[in-house]
Amino acid sequence: MRLGWDAPASRPLGLLGAGLLAAMVAAQVASGLRPEPIRLTSVVVVLLAASAVAFLADRRGPGRAAGAFAATVAIGYAAEWIGIRTGLPFGEYSYTSVLRPQAGGVPVIVAAAWGGMGLAAHAVATAVAPENRVARWAAGAAALTAWDLFLDPQMLRLGLWTWADDGPYRGVPLSNFAGWLVVSVLVMMAIDLIVGREDAAVRSWRRGPSWSRSPSWRQGQSWRHGQSWRHGPSSESGPSRGLVTLYSVMAAMETLAFAAVFEPRDPLVAAAGGVAMGAFAVPAWRRAWRK
């Protein structure tokens, strides 16, 4: 019998995250089949962000998950707000009026995308570089930037933003990826500060049944059952499987979309993005499910 905080608990937030992830996949598939995929872009991002927050909340508690997401959104929004005004750190670009609502010229959904994928990239980094903090920041920044090998070409196709000068990668300047690395390092540092390593022991926030000896246990060795907030190390180890799955699903779906769904198809982007994201998703997946 498990006693106190070590007793099994239901995982409603984990199930919620899985459901939101499934809904995101369905919306992503529908957007690829529709003649006007832009109509579902915001839906996909909202479901992505909500799924990431739910997975992290299941793992680290709702407060830390909300704080990490808010910090990541704030960093992403600040970088975009500065970027469209100064050209730093990404290069000179501007958003069109397609995505609404906007705050200060930056679509709100763009900031949410930074938040959702930032959490997923941090989980992947925790898997591939669990012990070294600097290496974890670098891995997370590279994992998040790898996603932009898909994102920028796709968003340019949809007319969501424009670059002042064409770059060598499907019209995207190399400065954009350098800017992504810089901002992504800040994102990883912020998440680390708020939630720490996901494989570290944490205090469990979940509420569930607990067992304790009654005051008269010496006489009758009786046990008392009740509800309590259980505190102690999480019974799980390793990175969040839900967030690693989210990152892996995004890598697989974007690769498939550019290779076989989008018109015109783009095998270069499919290969570049697939290899880059896969380089993080595959080892992270293996570690997350390591027994």
PDB file of C-alpha atoms in Angstrom:
ATOM      1  CA  MET A   1       0.000   0.000   0.000  1.00  0.00           C
ATOM      2  CA  ARG A   2       1.228   3.503  -0.834  1.00  0.00           C
ATOM      3  CA  LEU A   3       0.770   6.056   1.865  1.00  0.00           C
ATOM      4  CA  GLY A   4       0.456   9.852   1.967  1.00  0.00           C
ATOM      5  CA  TRP A   5       1.831  11.870  -0.906  1.00  0.00           C
ATOM      6  CA  ASP A   6       3.088   8.760  -2.711  1.00  0.00           C
ATOM      7  CA  ALA A   7      -0.443   7.423  -3.329  1.00  0.00           C
ATOM      8  CA  PRO A   8      -1.641   7.216  -6.946  1.00  0.00           C
ATOM      9  CA  ALA A   9      -3.563  10.211  -8.270  1.00  0.00           C
ATOM     10  CA  SER A  10      -5.780  10.891 -11.234  1.00  0.00           C
ATOM     11  CA  ARG A  11      -4.248  12.878 -14.092  1.00  0.00           C
ATOM     12  CA  PRO A  12      -7.031  15.171 -15.346  1.00  0.00           C
ATOM     13  CA  LEU A  13      -4.656  17.849 -16.626  1.00  0.00           C
ATOM     14  CA  GLY A  14      -2.573  15.308 -18.493  1.00  0.00           C
ATOM     15  CA  LEU A  15      -5.719  13.960 -20.119  1.00  0.00           C
ATOM     16  CA  LEU A  16      -6.811  17.495 -20.924  1.00  0.00           C
ATOM     17  CA  GLY A  17      -3.454  18.149 -22.572  1.00  0.00           C
ATOM     18  CA  ALA A  18      -3.784  14.994 -24.651  1.00  0.00           C
ATOM     19  CA  GLY A  19      -7.288  15.962 -25.724  1.00  0.00           C
ATOM     20  CA  LEU A  20      -6.176  19.450 -26.725  1.00  0.00           C
ATOM     21  CA  LEU A  21      -3.242  17.979 -28.633  1.00  0.00           C
ATOM     22  CA  ALA A  22      -5.597  15.665 -30.525  1.00  0.00           C
ATOM     23  CA  ALA A  23      -7.849  18.624 -31.321  1.00  0.00           C
ATOM     24  CA  MET A  24      -4.825  20.586 -32.561  1.00  0.00           C
ATOM     25  CA  VAL A  25      -3.854  17.732 -34.877  1.00  0.00           C
ATOM     26  CA  ALA A  26      -7.400  17.633 -36.261  1.00  0.00           C
ATOM     27  CA  ALA A  27      -7.398  21.391 -36.816  1.00  0.00           C
ATOM     28  CA  GLN A  28      -3.970  21.202 -38.465  1.00  0.00           C
ATOM     29  CA  VAL A  29      -5.170  18.490 -40.827  1.00  0.00           C
ATOM     30  CA  ALA A  30      -8.316  20.475 -41.632  1.00  0.00           C
ATOM     31  CA  SER A  31      -6.285  23.612 -42.330  1.00  0.00           C
ATOM     32  CA  GLY A  32      -4.152  21.693 -44.818  1.00  0.00           C
ATOM     33  CA  LEU A  33      -7.229  20.463 -46.660  1.00  0.00           C
ATOM     34  CA  ARG A  34      -9.117  23.778 -46.756  1.00  0.00           C
ATOM     35  CA  PRO A  35      -8.733  26.209 -49.666  1.00  0.00           C
ATOM     36  CA  GLU A  36      -8.264  29.013 -47.104  1.00  0.00           C
ATOM     37  CA  PRO A  37      -6.074  27.522 -44.343  1.00  0.00           C
ATOM     38  CA  ILE A  38      -5.544  30.907 -42.697  1.00  0.00           C
ATOM     39  CA  ARG A  39      -8.973  30.643 -41.083  1.00  0.00           C
ATOM     40  CA  LEU A  40      -7.762  27.845 -38.825  1.00  0.00           C
ATOM     41  CA  THR A  41      -4.296  29.206 -38.075  1.00  0.00           C
ATOM     42  CA  SER A  42      -5.359  30.925 -34.860  1.00  0.00           C
ATOM     43  CA  VAL A  43      -7.326  27.859 -33.754  1.00  0.00           C
ATOM     44  CA  VAL A  44      -4.262  25.650 -34.197  1.00  0.00           C
ATOM     45  CA  VAL A  45      -2.062  28.014 -32.176  1.00  0.00           C
ATOM     46  CA  VAL A  46      -4.597  28.368 -29.351  1.00  0.00           C
ATOM     47  CA  LEU A  47      -4.924  24.588 -29.066  1.00  0.00           C
ATOM     48  CA  LEU A  48      -1.138  24.188 -29.192  1.00  0.00           C
ATOM     49  CA  ALA A  49      -0.624  26.714 -26.397  1.00  0.00           C
ATOM     50  CA  ALA A  50      -3.439  25.307 -24.252  1.00  0.00           C
ATOM     51  CA  SER A  51      -2.112  21.766 -24.657  1.00  0.00           C
ATOM     52  CA  ALA A  52       1.399  22.841 -23.632  1.00  0.00           C
ATOM     53  CA  VAL A  53       0.137  24.647 -20.531  1.00  0.00           C
ATOM     54  CA  ALA A  54      -2.022  21.672 -19.530  1.00  0.00           C
ATOM     55  CA  PHE A  55       0.890  19.240 -19.868  1.00  0.00           C
ATOM     56  CA  LEU A  56       3.187  21.468 -17.825  1.00  0.00           C
ATOM     57  CA  ALA A  57       0.472  22.107 -15.219  1.00  0.00           C
ATOM     58  CA  ASP A  58       0.013  18.367 -14.810  1.00  0.00           C
ATOM     59  CA  ARG A  59       3.726  18.043 -14.228  1.00  0.00           C
ATOM     60  CA  ARG A  60       4.665  21.136 -12.238  1.00  0.00           C
ATOM     61  CA  GLY A  61       1.383  22.584 -11.010  1.00  0.00           C
ATOM     62  CA  PRO A  62      -0.975  25.180 -12.490  1.00  0.00           C
ATOM     63  CA  GLY A  63       0.768  28.180 -10.914  1.00  0.00           C
ATOM     64  CA  ARG A  64       4.203  27.438 -12.326  1.00  0.00           C
ATOM     65  CA  ALA A  65       2.766  26.452 -15.693  1.00  0.00           C
ATOM     66  CA  ALA A  66       0.826  29.704 -15.977  1.00  0.00           C
ATOM     67  CA  GLY A  67       3.855  31.713 -14.861  1.00  0.00           C
ATOM     68  CA  ALA A  68       6.193  30.032 -17.350  1.00  0.00           C
ATOM     69  CA  PHE A  69       3.724  30.491 -20.192  1.00  0.00           C
ATOM     70  CA  ALA A  70       3.122  34.148 -19.315  1.00  0.00           C
ATOM     71  CA  ALA A  71       6.858  34.855 -19.143  1.00  0.00           C
ATOM     72  CA  THR A  72       7.474  33.180 -22.488  1.00  0.00           C
ATOM     73  CA  VAL A  73       4.607  35.051 -24.129  1.00  0.00           C
ATOM     74  CA  ALA A  74       5.922  38.342 -22.721  1.00  0.00           C
ATOM     75  CA  ILE A  75       9.447  37.701 -24.022  1.00  0.00           C
ATOM     76  CA  GLY A  76       8.164  36.690 -27.449  1.00  0.00           C
ATOM     77  CA  TYR A  77       5.852  39.682 -27.675  1.00  0.00           C
ATOM     78  CA  ALA A  78       8.570  42.105 -26.557  1.00  0.00           C
ATOM     79  CA  ALA A  79      10.981  40.714 -29.156  1.00  0.00           C
ATOM     80  CA  GLU A  80       8.376  41.062 -31.905  1.00  0.00           C
ATOM     81  CA  TRP A  81       7.346  44.571 -30.783  1.00  0.00           C
ATOM     82  CA  ILE A  82      10.967  45.717 -30.823  1.00  0.00           C
ATOM     83  CA  GLY A  83      11.664  43.825 -34.033  1.00  0.00           C
ATOM     84  CA  ILE A  84       9.051  45.504 -36.213  1.00  0.00           C
ATOM     85  CA  ARG A  85      10.242  48.927 -35.014  1.00  0.00           C
ATOM     86  CA  THR A  86      14.012  48.535 -35.057  1.00  0.00           C
ATOM     87  CA  GLY A  87      14.819  45.494 -37.191  1.00  0.00           C
ATOM     88  CA  LEU A  88      16.487  43.894 -34.183  1.00  0.00           C
ATOM     89  CA  PRO A  89      17.048  41.064 -33.506  1.00  0.00           C
ATOM     90  CA  PHE A  90      15.451  39.371 -36.545  1.00  0.00           C
ATOM     91  CA  GLY A  91      15.923  41.839 -39.382  1.00  0.00           C
ATOM     92  CA  GLU A  92      13.522  44.293 -41.013  1.00  0.00           C
ATOM     93  CA  TYR A  93      10.023  42.892 -41.357  1.00  0.00           C
ATOM     94  CA  SER A  94       6.401  43.838 -40.759  1.00  0.00           C
ATOM     95  CA  TYR A  95       3.120  42.082 -40.119  1.00  0.00           C
ATOM     96  CA  THR A  96       0.217  42.361 -42.516  1.00  0.00           C
ATOM     97  CA  SER A  97      -3.345  42.899 -41.321  1.00  0.00           C
ATOM     98  CA  VAL A  98      -4.333  39.262 -41.856  1.00  0.00           C
ATOM     99  CA  LEU A  99      -3.909  38.050 -38.274  1.00  0.00           C
ATOM    100  CA  ARG A 100      -6.183  39.731 -35.749  1.00  0.00           C
ATOM    101  CA  PRO A 101      -6.299  40.958 -33.039  1.00  0.00           C
ATOM    102  CA  GLN A 102      -3.028  42.855 -32.890  1.00  0.00           C
ATOM    103  CA  ALA A 103      -1.417  44.759 -30.032  1.00  0.00           C
ATOM    104  CA  GLY A 104       1.111  47.375 -31.030  1.00  0.00           C
ATOM    105  CA  GLY A 105       1.325  45.910 -34.524  1.00  0.00           C
ATOM    106  CA  VAL A 106       2.037  42.370 -33.247  1.00  0.00           C
ATOM    107  CA  PRO A 107      -0.650  39.675 -33.649  1.00  0.00           C
ATOM    108  CA  VAL A 108      -1.610  38.302 -30.250  1.00  0.00           C
ATOM    109  CA  ILE A 109      -1.568  34.765 -31.611  1.00  0.00           C
ATOM    110  CA  VAL A 110       2.136  35.124 -32.486  1.00  0.00           C
ATOM    111  CA  ALA A 111       2.981  35.723 -28.827  1.00  0.00           C
ATOM    112  CA  ALA A 112       0.883  32.683 -27.873  1.00  0.00           C
ATOM    113  CA  ALA A 113       2.859  30.567 -30.348  1.00  0.00           C
ATOM    114  CA  TRP A 114       6.105  31.613 -28.657  1.00  0.00           C
ATOM    115  CA  GLY A 115       4.590  30.487 -25.365  1.00  0.00           C
ATOM    116  CA  GLY A 116       3.343  27.085 -26.463  1.00  0.00           C
ATOM    117  CA  MET A 117       6.371  25.976 -28.447  1.00  0.00           C
ATOM    118  CA  GLY A 118       8.723  27.547 -25.909  1.00  0.00           C
ATOM    119  CA  LEU A 119       7.411  25.178 -23.232  1.00  0.00           C
ATOM    120  CA  ALA A 120       7.681  22.208 -25.597  1.00  0.00           C
ATOM    121  CA  ALA A 121      11.251  23.096 -26.623  1.00  0.00           C
ATOM    122  CA  HIS A 122      12.267  23.423 -22.972  1.00  0.00           C
ATOM    123  CA  ALA A 123      10.989  19.920 -22.242  1.00  0.00           C
ATOM    124  CA  VAL A 124      12.971  18.583 -25.192  1.00  0.00           C
ATOM    125  CA  ALA A 125      16.073  20.396 -23.949  1.00  0.00           C
ATOM    126  CA  THR A 126      15.560  18.927 -20.481  1.00  0.00           C
ATOM    127  CA  ALA A 127      15.600  15.489 -22.083  1.00  0.00           C
ATOM    128  CA  VAL A 128      18.723  15.935 -24.199  1.00  0.00           C
ATOM    129  CA  ALA A 129      20.747  17.995 -21.700  1.00  0.00           C
ATOM    130  CA  PRO A 130      19.375  17.283 -18.229  1.00  0.00           C
ATOM    131  CA  GLU A 131      22.435  18.046 -16.115  1.00  0.00           C
ATOM    132  CA  ASN A 132      24.135  21.091 -17.626  1.00  0.00           C
ATOM    133  CA  ARG A 133      22.098  24.292 -17.385  1.00  0.00           C
ATOM    134  CA  VAL A 134      23.959  26.194 -20.115  1.00  0.00           C
ATOM    135  CA  ALA A 135      23.769  23.214 -22.454  1.00  0.00           C
ATOM    136  CA  ARG A 136      20.047  22.961 -21.724  1.00  0.00           C
ATOM    137  CA  TRP A 137      19.515  26.620 -22.630  1.00  0.00           C
ATOM    138  CA  ALA A 138      21.488  26.165 -25.842  1.00  0.00           C
ATOM    139  CA  ALA A 139      19.628  22.977 -26.779  1.00  0.00           C
ATOM    140  CA  GLY A 140      16.252  24.542 -26.060  1.00  0.00           C
ATOM    141  CA  ALA A 141      17.095  27.635 -28.098  1.00  0.00           C
ATOM    142  CA  ALA A 142      18.223  25.493 -31.019  1.00  0.00           C
ATOM    143  CA  ALA A 143      15.128  23.272 -30.742  1.00  0.00           C
ATOM    144  CA  LEU A 144      12.816  26.286 -30.794  1.00  0.00           C
ATOM    145  CA  THR A 145      14.705  27.900 -33.689  1.00  0.00           C
ATOM    146  CA  ALA A 146      14.479  24.624 -35.622  1.00  0.00           C
ATOM    147  CA  TRP A 147      10.699  25.039 -35.636  1.00  0.00           C
ATOM    148  CA  ASP A 148      11.088  28.364 -37.432  1.00  0.00           C
ATOM    149  CA  LEU A 149      12.590  26.526 -40.416  1.00  0.00           C
ATOM    150  CA  PHE A 150       8.968  25.486 -40.989  1.00  0.00           C
ATOM    151  CA  LEU A 151       7.174  28.475 -39.545  1.00  0.00           C
ATOM    152  CA  ASP A 152       8.641  31.347 -41.541  1.00  0.00           C
ATOM    153  CA  PRO A 153       8.233  29.802 -45.010  1.00  0.00           C
ATOM    154  CA  GLN A 154       4.674  28.764 -44.167  1.00  0.00           C
ATOM    155  CA  MET A 155       3.658  32.163 -42.822  1.00  0.00           C
ATOM    156  CA  LEU A 156       5.201  33.930 -45.816  1.00  0.00           C
ATOM    157  CA  ARG A 157       3.097  31.709 -48.065  1.00  0.00           C
ATOM    158  CA  LEU A 158      -0.013  32.786 -46.187  1.00  0.00           C
ATOM    159  CA  GLY A 159       0.902  36.462 -46.374  1.00  0.00           C
ATOM    160  CA  LEU A 160       1.097  36.982 -42.609  1.00  0.00           C
ATOM    161  CA  TRP A 161       4.298  39.053 -42.690  1.00  0.00           C
ATOM    162  CA  THR A 162       6.805  40.391 -45.166  1.00  0.00           C
ATOM    163  CA  TRP A 163      10.569  40.916 -45.132  1.00  0.00           C
ATOM    164  CA  ALA A 164      12.156  44.138 -46.327  1.00  0.00           C
ATOM    165  CA  ASP A 165      14.865  42.129 -48.104  1.00  0.00           C
ATOM    166  CA  ASP A 166      14.659  38.582 -49.373  1.00  0.00           C
ATOM    167  CA  GLY A 167      16.949  36.061 -47.759  1.00  0.00           C
ATOM    168  CA  PRO A 168      18.529  32.811 -49.026  1.00  0.00           C
ATOM    169  CA  TYR A 169      16.118  30.450 -47.248  1.00  0.00           C
ATOM    170  CA  ARG A 170      12.804  30.694 -49.064  1.00  0.00           C
ATOM    171  CA  GLY A 171      12.967  34.469 -48.788  1.00  0.00           C
ATOM    172  CA  VAL A 172      13.914  34.459 -45.103  1.00  0.00           C
ATOM    173  CA  PRO A 173      17.148  36.281 -44.148  1.00  0.00           C
ATOM    174  CA  LEU A 174      19.716  34.478 -42.030  1.00  0.00           C
ATOM    175  CA  SER A 175      19.497  37.287 -39.472  1.00  0.00           C
ATOM    176  CA  ASN A 176      16.044  35.976 -38.599  1.00  0.00           C
ATOM    177  CA  PHE A 177      17.440  32.685 -37.325  1.00  0.00           C
ATOM    178  CA  ALA A 178      20.192  34.438 -35.403  1.00  0.00           C
ATOM    179  CA  GLY A 179      17.494  36.551 -33.739  1.00  0.00           C
ATOM    180  CA  TRP A 180      15.475  33.454 -32.948  1.00  0.00           C
ATOM    181  CA  LEU A 181      18.456  31.891 -31.194  1.00  0.00           C
ATOM    182  CA  VAL A 182      18.990  34.989 -29.059  1.00  0.00           C
ATOM    183  CA  VAL A 183      15.348  35.330 -28.041  1.00  0.00           C
ATOM    184  CA  SER A 184      14.988  31.580 -27.509  1.00  0.00           C
ATOM    185  CA  VAL A 185      17.892  31.560 -25.049  1.00  0.00           C
ATOM    186  CA  LEU A 186      16.014  34.171 -23.009  1.00  0.00           C
ATOM    187  CA  VAL A 187      12.893  32.015 -23.205  1.00  0.00           C
ATOM    188  CA  MET A 188      14.764  28.943 -21.920  1.00  0.00           C
ATOM    189  CA  MET A 189      16.319  30.919 -19.082  1.00  0.00           C
ATOM    190  CA  ALA A 190      12.924  32.265 -18.020  1.00  0.00           C
ATOM    191  CA  ILE A 191      11.294  28.834 -18.018  1.00  0.00           C
ATOM    192  CA  ASP A 192      14.227  27.367 -16.089  1.00  0.00           C
ATOM    193  CA  LEU A 193      13.899  30.128 -13.518  1.00  0.00           C
ATOM    194  CA  ILE A 194      10.199  29.470 -12.985  1.00  0.00           C
ATOM    195  CA  VAL A 195       9.878  25.697 -13.276  1.00  0.00           C
ATOM    196  CA  GLY A 196      13.473  24.453 -13.219  1.00  0.00           C
ATOM    197  CA  ARG A 197      14.520  21.149 -14.694  1.00  0.00           C
ATOM    198  CA  GLU A 198      11.538  18.950 -15.314  1.00  0.00           C
ATOM    199  CA  ASP A 199      13.406  15.881 -14.149  1.00  0.00           C
ATOM    200  CA  ALA A 200      14.228  17.424 -10.779  1.00  0.00           C
ATOM    201  CA  ALA A 201      12.293  16.386  -7.700  1.00  0.00           C
ATOM    202  CA  VAL A 202       9.377  18.720  -7.030  1.00  0.00           C
ATOM    203  CA  ARG A 203       6.687  19.190  -4.479  1.00  0.00           C
ATOM    204  CA  SER A 204       3.483  17.512  -5.585  1.00  0.00           C
ATOM    205  CA  TRP A 205       0.485  19.830  -5.795  1.00  0.00           C
ATOM    206  CA  ARG A 206      -2.067  17.156  -6.605  1.00  0.00           C
ATOM    207  CA  ARG A 207      -4.930  16.480  -4.262  1.00  0.00           C
ATOM    208  CA  GLY A 208      -5.948  12.957  -3.595  1.00  0.00           C
ATOM    209  CA  PRO A 209      -6.573  10.234  -1.025  1.00  0.00           C
ATOM    210  CA  SER A 210      -4.059   9.834   1.770  1.00  0.00           C
ATOM    211  CA  TRP A 211      -3.652   7.295   4.533  1.00  0.00           C
ATOM    212  CA  SER A 212      -2.298   7.928   8.011  1.00  0.00           C
ATOM    213  CA  ARG A 213      -2.236   6.140  11.334  1.00  0.00           C
ATOM    214  CA  SER A 214      -4.913   7.204  13.751  1.00  0.00           C
ATOM    215  CA  PRO A 215      -3.906   8.504  17.231  1.00  0.00           C
ATOM    216  CA  SER A 216      -4.728   5.095  18.649  1.00  0.00           C
ATOM    217  CA  TRP A 217      -2.640   3.173  16.154  1.00  0.00           C
ATOM    218  CA  ARG A 218      -0.433   1.691  18.864  1.00  0.00           C
ATOM    219  CA  GLN A 219      -3.398  -0.172  20.284  1.00  0.00           C
ATOM    220  CA  GLY A 220      -5.253  -1.184  17.158  1.00  0.00           C
ATOM    221  CA  GLN A 221      -2.842  -0.455  14.333  1.00  0.00           C
ATOM    222  CA  SER A 222      -5.789   1.234  12.580  1.00  0.00           C
ATOM    223  CA  TRP A 223      -5.504   3.435   9.504  1.00  0.00           C
ATOM    224  CA  ARG A 224      -7.415   6.620   8.733  1.00  0.00           C
ATOM    225  CA  HIS A 225      -8.375   7.609   5.204  1.00  0.00           C
ATOM    226  CA  GLY A 226      -9.139  11.123   4.060  1.00  0.00           C
ATOM    227  CA  GLN A 227      -8.482  13.926   1.576  1.00  0.00           C
ATOM    228  CA  SER A 228      -5.399  16.075   1.878  1.00  0.00           C
ATOM    229  CA  TRP A 229      -2.928  18.066  -0.155  1.00  0.00           C
ATOM    230  CA  ARG A 230       0.002  15.753  -0.639  1.00  0.00           C
ATOM    231  CA  HIS A 231       3.508  17.158  -0.494  1.00  0.00           C
ATOM    232  CA  GLY A 232       6.657  15.421  -1.542  1.00  0.00           C
ATOM    233  CA  PRO A 233       8.797  14.563  -4.557  1.00  0.00           C
ATOM    234  CA  SER A 234       6.962  13.775  -7.787  1.00  0.00           C
ATOM    235  CA  SER A 235       6.777  10.050  -8.417  1.00  0.00           C
ATOM    236  CA  GLU A 236       7.871  10.651 -12.028  1.00  0.00           C
ATOM    237  CA  SER A 237      11.346  11.254 -13.393  1.00  0.00           C
ATOM    238  CA  GLY A 238      12.593  12.545 -16.724  1.00  0.00           C
ATOM    239  CA  PRO A 239      11.092  15.229 -18.967  1.00  0.00           C
ATOM    240  CA  SER A 240       7.388  15.766 -19.567  1.00  0.00           C
ATOM    241  CA  ARG A 241       6.246  13.122 -22.003  1.00  0.00           C
ATOM    242  CA  GLY A 242       3.293  15.243 -23.040  1.00  0.00           C
ATOM    243  CA  LEU A 243       5.442  18.212 -24.026  1.00  0.00           C
ATOM    244  CA  VAL A 244       7.994  16.015 -25.799  1.00  0.00           C
ATOM    245  CA  THR A 245       5.107  14.422 -27.695  1.00  0.00           C
ATOM    246  CA  LEU A 246       3.766  17.857 -28.612  1.00  0.00           C
ATOM    247  CA  TYR A 247       7.133  18.900 -30.057  1.00  0.00           C
ATOM    248  CA  SER A 248       7.468  15.592 -31.928  1.00  0.00           C
ATOM    249  CA  VAL A 249       3.966  15.837 -33.368  1.00  0.00           C
ATOM    250  CA  MET A 250       4.655  19.349 -34.640  1.00  0.00           C
ATOM    251  CA  ALA A 251       7.880  18.132 -36.284  1.00  0.00           C
ATOM    252  CA  ALA A 252       6.162  15.196 -37.970  1.00  0.00           C
ATOM    253  CA  MET A 253       3.113  17.139 -39.154  1.00  0.00           C
ATOM    254  CA  GLU A 254       5.106  20.060 -40.560  1.00  0.00           C
ATOM    255  CA  THR A 255       7.430  17.672 -42.395  1.00  0.00           C
ATOM    256  CA  LEU A 256       4.505  15.790 -43.906  1.00  0.00           C
ATOM    257  CA  ALA A 257       2.685  18.995 -44.824  1.00  0.00           C
ATOM    258  CA  PHE A 258       5.582  20.514 -46.770  1.00  0.00           C
ATOM    259  CA  ALA A 259       6.480  17.175 -48.367  1.00  0.00           C
ATOM    260  CA  ALA A 260       3.035  16.028 -49.467  1.00  0.00           C
ATOM    261  CA  VAL A 261       0.142  18.329 -48.545  1.00  0.00           C
ATOM    262  CA  PHE A 262       0.910  21.991 -49.218  1.00  0.00           C
ATOM    263  CA  GLU A 263       0.672  23.302 -52.770  1.00  0.00           C
ATOM    264  CA  PRO A 264       3.198  23.796 -54.137  1.00  0.00           C
ATOM    265  CA  ARG A 265       5.095  21.144 -52.226  1.00  0.00           C
ATOM    266  CA  ASP A 266       8.479  22.104 -50.838  1.00  0.00           C
ATOM    267  CA  PRO A 267      10.852  19.174 -50.218  1.00  0.00           C
ATOM    268  CA  LEU A 268      13.672  21.545 -49.234  1.00  0.00           C
ATOM    269  CA  VAL A 269      11.738  22.982 -46.278  1.00  0.00           C
ATOM    270  CA  ALA A 270      10.401  19.525 -45.392  1.00  0.00           C
ATOM    271  CA  ALA A 271      13.953  18.151 -45.252  1.00  0.00           C
ATOM    272  CA  ALA A 272      15.539  21.125 -43.489  1.00  0.00           C
ATOM    273  CA  GLY A 273      12.850  21.463 -40.833  1.00  0.00           C
ATOM    274  CA  GLY A 274      12.359  17.732 -40.429  1.00  0.00           C
ATOM    275  CA  VAL A 275      16.058  17.037 -39.886  1.00  0.00           C
ATOM    276  CA  ALA A 276      16.504  20.025 -37.557  1.00  0.00           C
ATOM    277  CA  MET A 277      13.504  19.283 -35.339  1.00  0.00           C
ATOM    278  CA  GLY A 278      14.062  15.541 -35.566  1.00  0.00           C
ATOM    279  CA  ALA A 279      17.593  15.959 -34.237  1.00  0.00           C
ATOM    280  CA  PHE A 280      15.994  17.047 -30.949  1.00  0.00           C
ATOM    281  CA  ALA A 281      12.704  15.131 -31.035  1.00  0.00           C
ATOM    282  CA  VAL A 282      14.188  11.647 -31.521  1.00  0.00           C
ATOM    283  CA  PRO A 283      16.673  11.655 -28.599  1.00  0.00           C
ATOM    284  CA  ALA A 284      14.172  13.484 -26.401  1.00  0.00           C
ATOM    285  CA  TRP A 285      11.529  10.865 -27.188  1.00  0.00           C
ATOM    286  CA  ARG A 286      13.900   8.043 -26.315  1.00  0.00           C
ATOM    287  CA  ARG A 287      14.901   9.584 -23.006  1.00  0.00           C
ATOM    288  CA  ALA A 288      11.305  10.484 -22.074  1.00  0.00           C
ATOM    289  CA  TRP A 289      10.211   6.872 -22.424  1.00  0.00           C
ATOM    290  CA  ARG A 290      13.339   5.347 -20.981  1.00  0.00           C
ATOM    291  CA  LYS A 291      12.424   2.970 -18.177  1.00  0.00           C
TER     292      LYS A 291
END
